[in-house]
Each structure stands twice: as structure tokens, then as C-alpha cells.
CSV table of C-alpha atoms and ligand atoms in Angstrom, one decimal:
chain,number,residue,atom,x,y,z
A,1,MET,CA,-21.9,-41.3,34.6
A,2,SER,CA,-25.6,-40.7,34.6
A,3,LYS,CA,-27.4,-41.4,37.8
A,4,VAL,CA,-30.9,-42.5,38.5
A,5,PHE,CA,-32.9,-42.0,41.6
A,6,LEU,CA,-35.9,-44.3,42.3
A,7,THR,CA,-38.6,-43.9,44.9
A,8,ALA,CA,-41.9,-45.5,45.6
A,9,LEU,CA,-45.1,-45.0,47.6
A,10,GLY,CA,-47.6,-47.7,48.6
A,11,CYS,CA,-47.3,-51.5,48.4
A,12,ARG,CA,-44.6,-54.1,48.3
A,13,LEU,CA,-45.3,-54.5,44.6
A,14,ASN,CA,-44.1,-50.9,43.9
A,15,GLU,CA,-41.0,-51.8,46.0
A,16,ALA,CA,-40.3,-54.9,43.9
A,17,GLU,CA,-40.7,-52.9,40.7
A,18,LEU,CA,-38.0,-50.4,41.8
A,19,GLN,CA,-35.6,-53.2,42.4
A,20,ARG,CA,-36.1,-54.5,38.9
A,21,TRP,CA,-35.7,-51.1,37.2
A,22,ALA,CA,-32.5,-50.5,39.3
A,23,GLN,CA,-31.1,-53.7,37.7
A,24,GLU,CA,-32.2,-52.6,34.2
A,25,TYR,CA,-30.8,-49.1,34.5
A,26,GLN,CA,-27.5,-50.5,35.7
A,27,ALA,CA,-27.5,-52.9,32.7
A,28,ILE,CA,-27.4,-49.8,30.5
A,29,GLY,CA,-24.7,-48.1,32.4
A,30,TYR,CA,-26.5,-46.0,35.0
A,31,GLN,CA,-25.5,-45.6,38.6
A,32,VAL,CA,-28.3,-45.9,41.1
A,33,THR,CA,-28.2,-43.1,43.6
A,34,GLN,CA,-30.0,-42.7,46.9
A,35,ARG,CA,-29.8,-38.9,46.6
A,36,ALA,CA,-32.4,-37.1,44.4
A,37,ASP,CA,-30.2,-34.0,44.1
A,38,ASP,CA,-27.5,-36.1,42.5
A,39,ALA,CA,-29.6,-37.7,39.8
A,40,SER,CA,-30.1,-37.0,36.1
A,41,VAL,CA,-33.2,-39.1,36.0
A,42,MET,CA,-35.8,-39.5,38.8
A,43,VAL,CA,-38.5,-42.2,38.8
A,44,VAL,CA,-41.5,-41.9,41.2
A,45,ASN,CA,-43.7,-45.1,41.5
A,46,THR,CA,-47.0,-43.7,42.7
A,47,CYS,CA,-49.9,-45.1,44.7
A,48,ALA,CA,-53.7,-44.4,44.5
A,49,VAL,CA,-55.2,-47.0,46.9
A,50,THR,CA,-56.9,-44.1,48.7
A,51,GLY,CA,-57.5,-40.4,47.9
A,52,GLU,CA,-54.9,-39.6,50.5
A,53,ALA,CA,-52.3,-41.8,48.8
A,54,ALA,CA,-52.9,-40.0,45.5
A,55,ARG,CA,-52.5,-36.6,47.2
A,56,LYS,CA,-49.2,-37.8,48.8
A,57,SER,CA,-48.0,-39.0,45.3
A,58,ARG,CA,-48.5,-35.5,43.9
A,59,GLN,CA,-46.7,-34.1,46.9
A,60,VAL,CA,-43.7,-36.4,46.4
A,61,ILE,CA,-43.5,-35.5,42.7
A,62,ARG,CA,-43.4,-31.8,43.5
A,63,LYS,CA,-40.9,-32.3,46.4
A,64,PHE,CA,-38.4,-34.1,44.2
A,65,HIS,CA,-38.8,-31.6,41.3
A,66,ARG,CA,-38.1,-28.7,43.7
A,67,LYS,CA,-35.0,-30.7,45.0
A,68,ASN,CA,-33.6,-31.2,41.5
A,69,PRO,CA,-35.4,-29.2,38.8
A,70,ALA,CA,-32.7,-30.1,36.2
A,71,ALA,CA,-33.3,-33.8,36.4
A,72,LYS,CA,-35.7,-35.6,34.1
A,73,MET,CA,-38.8,-36.8,36.0
A,74,VAL,CA,-40.5,-40.1,35.2
A,75,VAL,CA,-43.8,-40.8,36.9
A,76,THR,CA,-45.5,-44.2,37.0
A,77,GLY,CA,-47.7,-46.4,39.2
A,78,CYS,CA,-51.4,-46.4,40.1
A,79,TYR,CA,-51.9,-42.6,40.5
A,80,ALA,CA,-50.2,-41.9,37.2
A,81,SER,CA,-52.4,-44.6,35.5
A,82,LEU,CA,-55.7,-43.4,36.9
A,83,GLU,CA,-54.9,-39.7,36.5
A,84,GLU,CA,-52.6,-39.7,33.5
A,85,GLN,CA,-53.6,-36.3,32.2
A,86,GLN,CA,-53.3,-34.7,35.6
A,87,ALA,CA,-50.0,-36.3,36.3
A,88,ASN,CA,-48.7,-35.0,33.0
A,89,GLU,CA,-49.6,-31.4,34.0
A,90,ILE,CA,-47.7,-31.5,37.2
A,91,LEU,CA,-44.7,-29.1,37.0
A,92,GLY,CA,-41.5,-31.0,36.3
A,93,VAL,CA,-43.0,-34.2,34.9
A,94,ASP,CA,-41.3,-35.2,31.7
A,95,LEU,CA,-42.7,-38.7,31.2
A,96,VAL,CA,-45.8,-40.6,32.5
A,97,VAL,CA,-45.6,-44.4,32.1
A,98,PRO,CA,-49.0,-46.0,33.0
A,99,ASN,CA,-49.0,-49.4,34.7
A,100,GLU,CA,-49.6,-51.4,31.6
A,101,GLN,CA,-46.3,-50.1,30.1
A,102,LYS,CA,-44.2,-50.5,33.2
A,103,ASP,CA,-42.1,-53.3,31.7
A,104,GLN,CA,-40.9,-50.8,29.1
A,105,LEU,CA,-40.2,-48.0,31.6
A,106,VAL,CA,-36.4,-48.0,31.2
A,107,ALA,CA,-36.6,-48.3,27.4
A,108,GLN,CA,-39.1,-45.4,27.3
A,109,THR,CA,-36.8,-43.3,29.4
A,110,GLN,CA,-34.0,-43.8,26.9
A,111,ALA,CA,-36.3,-43.4,23.8
A,112,VAL,CA,-38.6,-40.5,24.8
A,113,LEU,CA,-36.2,-38.6,27.1
A,114,ASP,CA,-33.3,-39.1,24.8
A,115,ILE,CA,-31.1,-40.2,27.7
A,116,PRO,CA,-28.0,-41.9,26.3
A,117,SER,CA,-27.0,-45.4,27.5
A,118,MET,CA,-23.4,-45.9,28.4
A,119,PRO,CA,-22.5,-49.4,27.4
A,120,ALA,CA,-19.0,-48.9,28.7
A,121,MET,CA,-20.3,-48.4,32.2
A,122,ALA,CA,-22.9,-51.1,31.9
A,123,THR,CA,-22.9,-53.7,34.7
A,124,GLU,CA,-22.3,-57.4,33.8
A,125,PRO,CA,-25.4,-59.6,34.1
A,126,GLY,CA,-25.4,-60.9,37.7
A,127,ALA,CA,-23.2,-58.1,38.9
A,128,PRO,CA,-24.3,-56.9,42.3
A,129,ALA,CA,-27.1,-54.3,42.2
A,130,ILE,CA,-26.3,-51.5,44.7
A,131,PHE,CA,-29.9,-50.7,45.2
A,132,ALA,CA,-31.4,-53.4,47.4
A,133,ARG,CA,-33.5,-51.5,50.0
A,134,ASN,CA,-32.2,-54.0,52.6
A,135,LYS,CA,-29.6,-56.5,51.9
A,136,GLU,CA,-31.4,-59.4,53.7
A,137,ARG,CA,-34.7,-59.4,51.8
A,138,ALA,CA,-35.9,-58.8,48.2
A,139,PHE,CA,-39.5,-58.4,47.0
A,140,ILE,CA,-40.2,-60.4,43.8
A,141,LYS,CA,-43.1,-59.2,41.7
A,142,VAL,CA,-44.4,-62.4,40.1
A,143,GLN,CA,-47.6,-61.1,38.5
A,144,ASP,CA,-49.7,-57.9,38.1
A,145,GLY,CA,-53.4,-57.1,37.8
A,146,CYS,CA,-56.5,-58.8,39.0
A,147,ARG,CA,-59.7,-60.3,37.4
A,148,TYR,CA,-61.9,-59.6,40.5
A,149,ARG,CA,-63.8,-56.4,41.2
A,150,CYS,CA,-64.0,-55.9,45.0
A,151,THR,CA,-66.2,-52.9,45.4
A,152,PHE,CA,-63.7,-50.9,47.5
A,153,CYS,CA,-60.7,-51.6,45.4
A,154,ILE,CA,-59.1,-49.1,43.0
A,155,VAL,CA,-56.0,-51.3,42.4
A,156,THR,CA,-57.9,-53.6,40.1
A,157,VAL,CA,-58.9,-50.6,38.1
A,158,ALA,CA,-55.4,-49.1,38.1
A,159,ARG,CA,-53.4,-52.3,37.4
A,160,GLY,CA,-55.8,-54.0,34.8
A,161,GLU,CA,-56.0,-57.7,33.9
A,162,GLU,CA,-53.8,-60.4,35.4
A,163,LYS,CA,-50.4,-60.8,33.8
A,164,SER,CA,-47.8,-63.3,35.0
A,165,ARG,CA,-44.1,-63.1,34.6
A,166,THR,CA,-42.4,-66.1,33.1
A,167,GLU,CA,-41.0,-68.6,35.5
A,168,GLN,CA,-37.5,-68.2,34.1
A,169,SER,CA,-37.4,-64.4,34.5
A,170,ILE,CA,-38.4,-64.9,38.1
A,171,ILE,CA,-35.8,-67.6,38.7
A,172,ASP,CA,-33.1,-65.4,37.1
A,173,GLU,CA,-34.0,-62.4,39.3
A,174,ILE,CA,-33.9,-64.6,42.4
A,175,ASN,CA,-30.6,-66.1,41.5
A,176,GLN,CA,-29.2,-62.6,41.0
A,177,HIS,CA,-30.4,-61.7,44.5
A,178,VAL,CA,-28.8,-64.9,45.9
A,179,ALA,CA,-25.5,-63.9,44.3
A,180,GLU,CA,-25.8,-60.6,46.2
A,181,GLY,CA,-26.2,-62.4,49.5
A,182,VAL,CA,-30.0,-61.9,49.9
A,183,GLN,CA,-31.3,-64.6,52.3
A,184,GLU,CA,-35.0,-64.1,51.9
A,185,ILE,CA,-37.5,-63.3,49.1
A,186,VAL,CA,-41.1,-62.1,49.3
A,187,ILE,CA,-43.3,-63.3,46.5
A,188,ALA,CA,-45.5,-60.3,45.7
A,189,GLY,CA,-48.3,-59.4,43.2
A,190,VAL,CA,-51.8,-57.9,43.0
A,191,HIS,CA,-53.5,-61.3,43.0
A,192,VAL,CA,-50.7,-63.7,43.9
A,193,GLY,CA,-53.0,-66.7,44.0
A,194,GLY,CA,-53.8,-66.0,40.4
A,195,TYR,CA,-50.2,-66.5,39.3
A,196,GLY,CA,-50.0,-68.4,36.1
A,197,SER,CA,-53.7,-68.1,35.1
A,198,ASP,CA,-52.6,-66.6,31.8
A,199,ILE,CA,-49.5,-68.7,31.1
A,200,ASP,CA,-50.8,-72.2,32.0
A,201,SER,CA,-49.0,-72.4,35.3
A,202,ASP,CA,-49.8,-71.7,39.0
A,203,LEU,CA,-48.3,-70.6,42.2
A,204,TYR,CA,-47.6,-74.2,43.4
A,205,SER,CA,-45.5,-74.9,40.3
A,206,LEU,CA,-43.7,-71.6,40.6
A,207,VAL,CA,-42.7,-72.2,44.2
A,208,LYS,CA,-41.6,-75.8,43.3
A,209,ALA,CA,-39.4,-74.3,40.6
A,210,ILE,CA,-37.9,-71.7,42.9
A,211,LEU,CA,-37.1,-74.4,45.4
A,212,ALA,CA,-35.5,-76.6,42.7
A,213,LYS,CA,-33.7,-73.9,40.6
A,214,THR,CA,-32.5,-71.4,43.2
A,215,GLU,CA,-30.5,-71.6,46.5
A,216,ILE,CA,-32.6,-68.9,48.2
A,217,ALA,CA,-32.7,-69.8,51.9
A,218,ARG,CA,-36.1,-68.4,52.8
A,219,ILE,CA,-39.3,-67.8,50.8
A,220,ARG,CA,-42.2,-65.7,52.1
A,221,PHE,CA,-45.5,-64.5,50.5
A,222,ALA,CA,-46.6,-60.9,50.6
A,223,SER,CA,-50.4,-60.3,50.8
A,224,VAL,CA,-52.3,-63.2,49.2
A,225,GLU,CA,-56.1,-63.1,48.6
A,226,PRO,CA,-57.6,-66.1,50.4
A,227,TRP,CA,-58.9,-67.9,47.3
A,228,ASP,CA,-57.6,-69.4,44.0
A,229,LEU,CA,-54.7,-71.1,45.9
A,230,PRO,CA,-53.8,-74.2,43.9
A,231,GLU,CA,-54.5,-77.8,44.9
A,232,GLY,CA,-52.0,-79.1,47.6
A,233,PHE,CA,-50.7,-75.5,48.2
A,234,PHE,CA,-49.9,-76.1,51.9
A,235,GLU,CA,-47.8,-79.1,51.1
A,236,LEU,CA,-45.1,-76.6,50.0
A,237,PHE,CA,-44.6,-75.6,53.6
A,238,ALA,CA,-43.2,-79.1,54.3
A,239,ASN,CA,-40.0,-77.6,52.9
A,240,PRO,CA,-38.4,-75.5,55.7
A,241,ARG,CA,-37.3,-72.9,53.1
A,242,VAL,CA,-41.0,-72.0,52.7
A,243,LEU,CA,-41.8,-70.0,55.8
A,244,PRO,CA,-45.0,-70.8,57.8
A,245,HIS,CA,-46.8,-67.5,57.6
A,246,MET,CA,-49.3,-65.9,55.2
A,247,HIS,CA,-51.1,-62.6,55.1
A,248,LEU,CA,-54.6,-63.4,54.0
A,249,PRO,CA,-56.9,-60.3,53.8
A,250,LEU,CA,-60.3,-61.1,55.2
A,251,GLN,CA,-61.6,-57.6,55.2
A,252,SER,CA,-64.8,-58.3,57.3
A,253,GLY,CA,-66.1,-61.1,59.6
A,254,ALA,CA,-69.7,-60.6,58.4
A,255,ASP,CA,-70.9,-62.4,55.3
A,256,SER,CA,-73.4,-59.7,54.5
A,257,VAL,CA,-70.6,-57.1,54.5
A,258,LEU,CA,-68.4,-59.4,52.4
A,259,ARG,CA,-71.2,-59.7,49.9
A,260,ARG,CA,-71.4,-55.8,49.6
A,261,MET,CA,-67.6,-55.9,49.1
A,262,ALA,CA,-68.0,-58.5,46.4
A,263,ARG,CA,-65.4,-60.6,48.1
A,264,ARG,CA,-64.9,-64.2,46.8
A,265,CYS,CA,-64.2,-65.7,50.2
A,266,LYS,CA,-66.9,-65.8,52.9
A,267,THR,CA,-66.3,-66.5,56.5
A,268,GLN,CA,-66.8,-70.3,56.4
A,269,GLU,CA,-64.3,-70.8,53.5
A,270,PHE,CA,-61.8,-68.5,55.2
A,271,ALA,CA,-62.0,-70.5,58.4
A,272,GLN,CA,-61.6,-73.8,56.5
A,273,LEU,CA,-58.5,-72.4,54.7
A,274,VAL,CA,-56.9,-71.3,58.0
A,275,ASN,CA,-57.8,-74.6,59.6
A,276,THR,CA,-56.1,-76.5,56.7
A,277,ALA,CA,-53.0,-74.4,57.0
A,278,ARG,CA,-52.8,-74.8,60.8
A,279,THR,CA,-53.4,-78.6,60.6
A,280,GLN,CA,-50.8,-79.1,57.9
A,281,VAL,CA,-48.1,-76.7,59.0
A,282,PRO,CA,-47.0,-76.5,62.6
A,283,GLY,CA,-46.8,-73.0,64.0
A,284,PHE,CA,-48.5,-71.5,60.9
A,285,ASN,CA,-49.1,-67.8,61.6
A,286,VAL,CA,-52.0,-66.0,59.8
A,287,THR,CA,-52.2,-62.2,59.7
A,288,THR,CA,-54.9,-60.3,57.9
A,289,ASP,CA,-56.5,-57.0,56.8
A,290,ILE,CA,-59.8,-55.7,58.1
A,291,ILE,CA,-61.8,-52.7,56.8
A,292,VAL,CA,-63.9,-51.1,59.6
A,293,GLY,CA,-66.9,-48.8,58.8
A,294,PHE,CA,-67.7,-50.2,55.3
A,295,PRO,CA,-70.9,-48.6,53.9
A,296,GLY,CA,-74.0,-49.9,55.6
A,297,GLU,CA,-72.0,-51.8,58.3
A,298,THR,CA,-74.5,-52.2,61.2
A,299,GLU,CA,-73.6,-52.5,64.9
A,300,GLN,CA,-74.8,-56.1,64.5
A,301,GLU,CA,-72.5,-56.8,61.5
A,302,PHE,CA,-69.6,-55.2,63.4
A,303,ALA,CA,-70.3,-57.4,66.4
A,304,GLU,CA,-70.3,-60.5,64.1
A,305,THR,CA,-66.9,-59.3,62.8
A,306,LEU,CA,-65.4,-59.1,66.3
A,307,ALA,CA,-66.8,-62.5,67.3
A,308,TYR,CA,-65.5,-64.1,64.1
A,309,ILE,CA,-62.0,-62.6,64.4
A,310,GLU,CA,-61.8,-63.8,68.0
A,311,SER,CA,-62.9,-67.3,66.9
A,312,VAL,CA,-60.2,-67.5,64.2
A,313,GLY,CA,-57.3,-65.7,66.0
A,314,PHE,CA,-54.6,-63.7,64.2
A,315,GLY,CA,-50.9,-63.0,64.7
A,316,HIS,CA,-51.4,-59.4,63.5
A,317,ILE,CA,-54.3,-57.4,62.0
A,318,HIS,CA,-53.9,-54.4,59.7
A,319,ILE,CA,-56.9,-52.3,60.4
A,320,PHE,CA,-58.1,-49.8,57.8
A,321,THR,CA,-60.9,-47.3,58.4
A,322,TYR,CA,-63.1,-47.2,55.3
A,323,SER,CA,-62.7,-44.0,53.2
A,324,PRO,CA,-64.7,-43.7,49.9
A,325,ARG,CA,-62.3,-43.9,46.9
A,326,SER,CA,-63.7,-42.2,43.9
A,327,GLY,CA,-63.8,-44.6,40.9
A,328,THR,CA,-65.0,-47.5,43.1
A,329,LYS,CA,-68.5,-49.0,43.4
A,330,ALA,CA,-68.4,-48.8,47.2
A,331,ALA,CA,-68.0,-45.0,47.2
A,332,ARG,CA,-71.5,-44.9,45.6
A,333,LEU,CA,-73.1,-47.3,48.1
A,334,PRO,CA,-75.8,-46.0,50.5
A,335,GLY,CA,-75.2,-46.0,54.2
A,336,GLN,CA,-71.8,-44.2,54.4
A,337,LEU,CA,-70.9,-44.1,58.1
A,338,ASP,CA,-69.9,-41.0,60.0
A,339,ASN,CA,-66.3,-40.7,61.1
A,340,ALA,CA,-67.0,-40.9,64.9
A,341,THR,CA,-68.6,-44.3,64.4
A,342,LYS,CA,-65.7,-45.5,62.2
A,343,LYS,CA,-63.2,-44.3,64.8
A,344,GLN,CA,-65.0,-46.0,67.7
A,345,ARG,CA,-65.1,-49.3,65.8
A,346,SER,CA,-61.5,-49.0,64.8
A,347,GLN,CA,-60.5,-48.5,68.5
A,348,ARG,CA,-62.5,-51.6,69.6
A,349,LEU,CA,-60.9,-53.7,66.9
A,350,HIS,CA,-57.4,-52.4,67.8
A,351,GLN,CA,-58.0,-53.6,71.4
A,352,LEU,CA,-59.0,-57.1,70.2
A,353,ALA,CA,-56.1,-57.2,67.7
A,354,ALA,CA,-53.6,-56.3,70.5
A,355,GLN,CA,-55.0,-59.1,72.7
A,356,LEU,CA,-54.8,-61.7,69.9
A,357,LYS,CA,-51.3,-60.6,69.0
A,358,GLN,CA,-50.2,-61.1,72.7
A,359,GLN,CA,-51.7,-64.6,72.7
A,360,ALA,CA,-50.0,-65.5,69.4
A,361,MET,CA,-46.6,-64.3,70.8
A,362,GLN,CA,-47.0,-66.0,74.1
A,363,ALA,CA,-47.5,-69.3,72.2
A,364,GLN,CA,-44.0,-68.8,70.6
A,365,LEU,CA,-42.1,-68.8,74.0
A,366,ASN,CA,-39.4,-71.3,74.8
A,367,GLN,CA,-39.1,-72.3,71.2
A,368,GLN,CA,-35.8,-72.2,69.3
A,369,VAL,CA,-36.2,-70.9,65.8
A,370,ALA,CA,-34.1,-69.7,62.9
A,371,VAL,CA,-34.3,-65.9,62.9
A,372,LEU,CA,-33.0,-63.7,60.1
A,373,TRP,CA,-31.4,-60.6,61.7
A,374,GLU,CA,-31.9,-57.5,59.7
A,375,GLY,CA,-30.4,-54.1,59.1
A,376,SER,CA,-28.2,-52.1,61.3
A,377,PRO,CA,-28.4,-52.4,65.1
A,378,GLN,CA,-29.3,-49.9,67.6
A,379,VAL,CA,-27.0,-48.8,70.5
A,380,LEU,CA,-28.4,-49.3,74.0
A,381,ASP,CA,-27.5,-47.2,77.0
A,382,ASN,CA,-25.9,-50.2,78.6
A,383,GLY,CA,-23.4,-50.5,75.7
A,384,LEU,CA,-25.1,-53.5,74.2
A,385,VAL,CA,-26.5,-53.4,70.7
A,386,ARG,CA,-30.0,-54.5,69.7
A,387,PHE,CA,-30.7,-56.4,66.5
A,388,ILE,CA,-34.2,-56.9,65.2
A,389,GLY,CA,-35.4,-59.7,63.0
A,390,HIS,CA,-38.3,-62.0,62.2
A,391,THR,CA,-39.1,-65.6,63.3
A,392,PRO,CA,-39.9,-68.0,60.4
A,393,ASN,CA,-43.6,-67.4,61.2
A,394,TYR,CA,-43.1,-63.7,61.0
A,395,HIS,CA,-43.1,-62.5,64.6
A,396,ARG,CA,-40.8,-59.6,65.3
A,397,VAL,CA,-38.0,-60.4,67.7
A,398,TYR,CA,-35.0,-58.6,69.1
A,399,VAL,CA,-31.7,-59.7,70.8
A,400,ASP,CA,-29.3,-57.6,72.7
A,401,VAL,CA,-25.6,-58.6,72.3
A,402,PRO,CA,-22.2,-57.1,73.0
A,403,ALA,CA,-21.0,-54.6,70.4
A,404,GLN,CA,-18.3,-56.9,68.9
A,405,TYR,CA,-21.0,-59.1,67.3
A,406,ASP,CA,-22.5,-58.3,63.9
A,407,LEU,CA,-25.7,-60.3,63.4
A,408,SER,CA,-27.0,-58.4,60.3
A,409,ASN,CA,-28.1,-60.7,57.5
A,410,GLN,CA,-27.3,-63.7,59.6
A,411,VAL,CA,-29.8,-66.6,60.1
A,412,LEU,CA,-29.2,-67.8,63.7
A,413,MET,CA,-31.0,-70.3,66.0
A,414,THR,CA,-32.6,-68.1,68.6
A,415,GLN,CA,-34.4,-69.0,71.9
A,416,LEU,CA,-37.6,-67.0,72.3
A,417,THR,CA,-37.6,-66.1,76.0
A,418,ARG,CA,-40.1,-63.2,76.7
A,419,VAL,CA,-42.9,-61.2,75.2
A,420,ASP,CA,-41.9,-57.5,75.4
A,421,GLY,CA,-44.6,-55.2,74.1
A,422,GLU,CA,-45.1,-55.8,70.4
A,423,MET,CA,-42.0,-57.9,70.1
A,424,LEU,CA,-40.4,-61.1,71.4
A,425,GLU,CA,-37.1,-61.1,73.2
A,426,GLY,CA,-34.6,-63.7,72.0
A,427,GLN,CA,-31.3,-65.1,73.1
A,428,VAL,CA,-28.6,-66.5,70.8
A,429,GLU,CA,-26.1,-69.0,72.1
A,430,SER,CA,-22.7,-67.2,72.4
A,431,ALA,CA,-21.1,-70.0,70.3
A,432,GLU,CA,-23.5,-69.0,67.5
A,433,LEU,CA,-22.6,-65.3,67.5
A,434,PRO,CA,-20.5,-64.2,64.5
A,435,LYS,CA,-17.6,-62.1,65.7
A,436,THR,CA,-16.6,-58.9,63.8
A,437,GLY,CA,-13.0,-57.6,63.9
A,438,ALA,CA,-13.8,-54.5,65.9
A,439,PRO,CA,-16.9,-53.2,67.7
A,440,ILE,CA,-19.5,-52.2,65.2
A,441,LEU,CA,-19.5,-48.4,64.6
A,442,LEU,CA,-23.1,-48.0,65.5
A,443,GLN,CA,-25.8,-45.5,64.8
A,444,SER,CA,-26.8,-44.0,68.1
B,501,LIG,S1,-58.9,-59.3,44.8
B,501,LIG,FE1,-57.6,-57.8,45.7
B,501,LIG,S2,-56.7,-56.7,44.0
B,501,LIG,FE2,-58.4,-57.9,43.3
B,501,LIG,S3,-60.2,-56.5,43.3
B,501,LIG,FE3,-60.2,-57.6,45.2
B,501,LIG,S4,-59.0,-56.3,46.7
B,501,LIG,FE4,-58.6,-55.6,44.6
């Protein structure tokens, strides 16, 4: 039986694409393997969000070719789309599939690389995929591309115009995951708010359809640009299956910087959006991305950003230190800052972010919430085992239980009792704890 090895760098979207190709390869009789040295085909889904990500992509391609020179190597993703010629010249690469042809990747593998399909081994539609990165959660790519041109962004260049998947193909994929026991999906895309712009639909209608036509227990959103959200969007959260958290990239708290970034959402609109969410949805958690050290960022603008962030409050902040990305407008802007200044600002923002995160976690205490416990537990010196999961509003939480309990992939009501560093500590009523036959053979 032919085996395919799939790996990705970068964003959740690249993850979601791997999951779909795994299902497609199995449908033509391939076995999905987690071991590169065991594969006849290897697929690398590359990233190019920064120059460093592109360098890492080349490194990964070379690493897997060295591991298994006999296998056919398929390279795709943003690096392969932006540097197609260069990717083709890397030793061991047999096929480069640019982003706009990703939907045909498996078919191209067969056609161009003359890799036979094995109908006899093909999995039945709906048969369990053995690939899911974790059995609790699946990333669902609903659209690709973006019509906007933020000046720091290479993704819009690499992934092209907006393209939405049909509602039915998304529903079918989710129902397949539900059949495999997945409890939670994460709706992912490049510009998720733009879903449906090209097929006369929108994100509100899509989520309504998912709620009506699937049994998926929990629905989350990956990163969503804070604009183009359809009318009445936050009404969706009235359904407890739609979890009260959104990651809304702000990027800067100074309108003058947002203008140089060509961002569609300025500070006032952002505050209004967050206010609407918090008013309509109890316990709504907002997390965000901030770029520090954008070209021309003055001390005054950075002070504005800190003050604005403190005024809004965030459950978590991903902090990116600006680095020029060739092929973007921002890389050619005057006023590129020195690394020392960028580093110093990043440290100051990390301090504020840590403070706001503590405040957000403190506000969760003494609540009882439905936590999805994930993955395999960790053994503690005291013989207990520690499971980690996420609250509905996406705060990380752990619980320590006796080894005879297996909480993985269980949604259990959990009392949030203490803030412990970057996580909350939880307690699950003993009556709630699902017993296993024998103590779990645990990773140490
Ligand atoms: S909206 Fe997002 S994906 Fe689109 S150009 Fe801006 S940063 Fe890039």
C-alpha cells in the first residue's frame, strides 16, 4: 500500500488543508503515515509570512528529502507560490503546486508523478481518517485569499483573491469529523469575514447552516479580521455551541500607524466591535495580534498603542516584532526602526499583555464551565495525571486527577478555582469523571 506523509508550517489554514488532503489521499487508497521515512509521497505545505518562515520552509524540504530520498516530494503553500522557480530547483522536489491549484493537489500527484491509485484499498466515504492532528479538534478551511492589501502582508500576495468553499462541502467535511468523534471545529481562512463574498453567501449563513445540518458540539473561529462581519453576527453566540471567543487582529492602537498599514479597521471601530460582542455575549473573550516597531512608529504612537490596549483589555495578545518582508509595501516604507528599539517596545508590551491576561483569568474564577479536555495527560510526581483543555471562552485550564480517569476528548463541567501562572486550575466533580478500565499508561 502506498503511503503519504503530510507536514505543514505556518498557519491554521495550512493545518486544515493537510486534513483535507489526508481524506482525499485515503479516498484513492493511500495510507497516511506520520513517518517520512515510511512514505512513497511526501507533501510539504510551506509558509512565507516572514523571510524567516520561507527559510524554514526550504530547510524542512531539504530535511525530509535527506530522510527519504526515494520518496516523491510535493511542495505547496505560500513559499512555493511566491518562489515557484526557486522551490522547483531545491534538490528532491518533484512537483510544485502553487496555492491557486491546491484543490487539485492530490489529482496532480497522481497525474504528474504517475503515482497509481489503489481503488481496492480506497476508504469508504465517511470512513475514519487516521490523520487528525488531535482527535478533539479539527480546523475547517472555509475560504482562501483576501481582497485587501495591508502593507505588511505577504499572505494576500501568496494566496490571491477570495475564494469560498461551498456550504455543502464544508458541511460534509464537518459531518465526517463528527463521525470520527471530533468535538470541536475551528473555522479558518485568510479573510474569514469575507466568506461567501464570491458565492452570494456570508459567514452568518454558513454558521447557521453548520448549526442546523451538523451535530458538532463546539464551534470556534480562528483569526478573523475585525471587519466585514455580517449583520447580526454576534446573535450566533446565543447558541451555546458557538463558543464566546474571537481572535481579532488589531495590529496597532494608533490610527496613524493603522493608516500606514492600510488596515480597514481603526481604533474607534475596533472598540465598538468589542463593545458589541461583550454587551451581547456574556464572558466574551477577545484576543488579538499586535505588530511592534512598524516603520515610522514614534514613541508617541507606541504610547498611544499601550494606552489603547489597556483601555480595551485582552485575554491574550500575540506580539510580533516587525521585520521587513520583501514583496510588501511596508518593506519599502521610510523610518525602518533599529532592532534595539523594537526589542524594548516588545518587552514593554509583553509586560502589559501579561498583566491583562492575569486580569482576564482572575475574572473567570469560581465559574463552572464546559471544558474540552485534550490530548494525552502528563504524569505528575504525586502519581496524579494532569489534563489540559480550554474553557469555552478559550482560557487554558488544567485539572489533576487520579490515574484511573481518562478525560481526553471529554467535555466536562469544571469549576475554575485558581490562577496558576498562564493557566487556570480546574476541578471536576468526581461523579463527572469518566473511569477507564485500568490506570492510563501515561507518558512520563
Ligand atoms: S486583511 Fe489580513 S490577509 Fe488580508 S491583506 Fe490584511 S493582513 Fe493580509
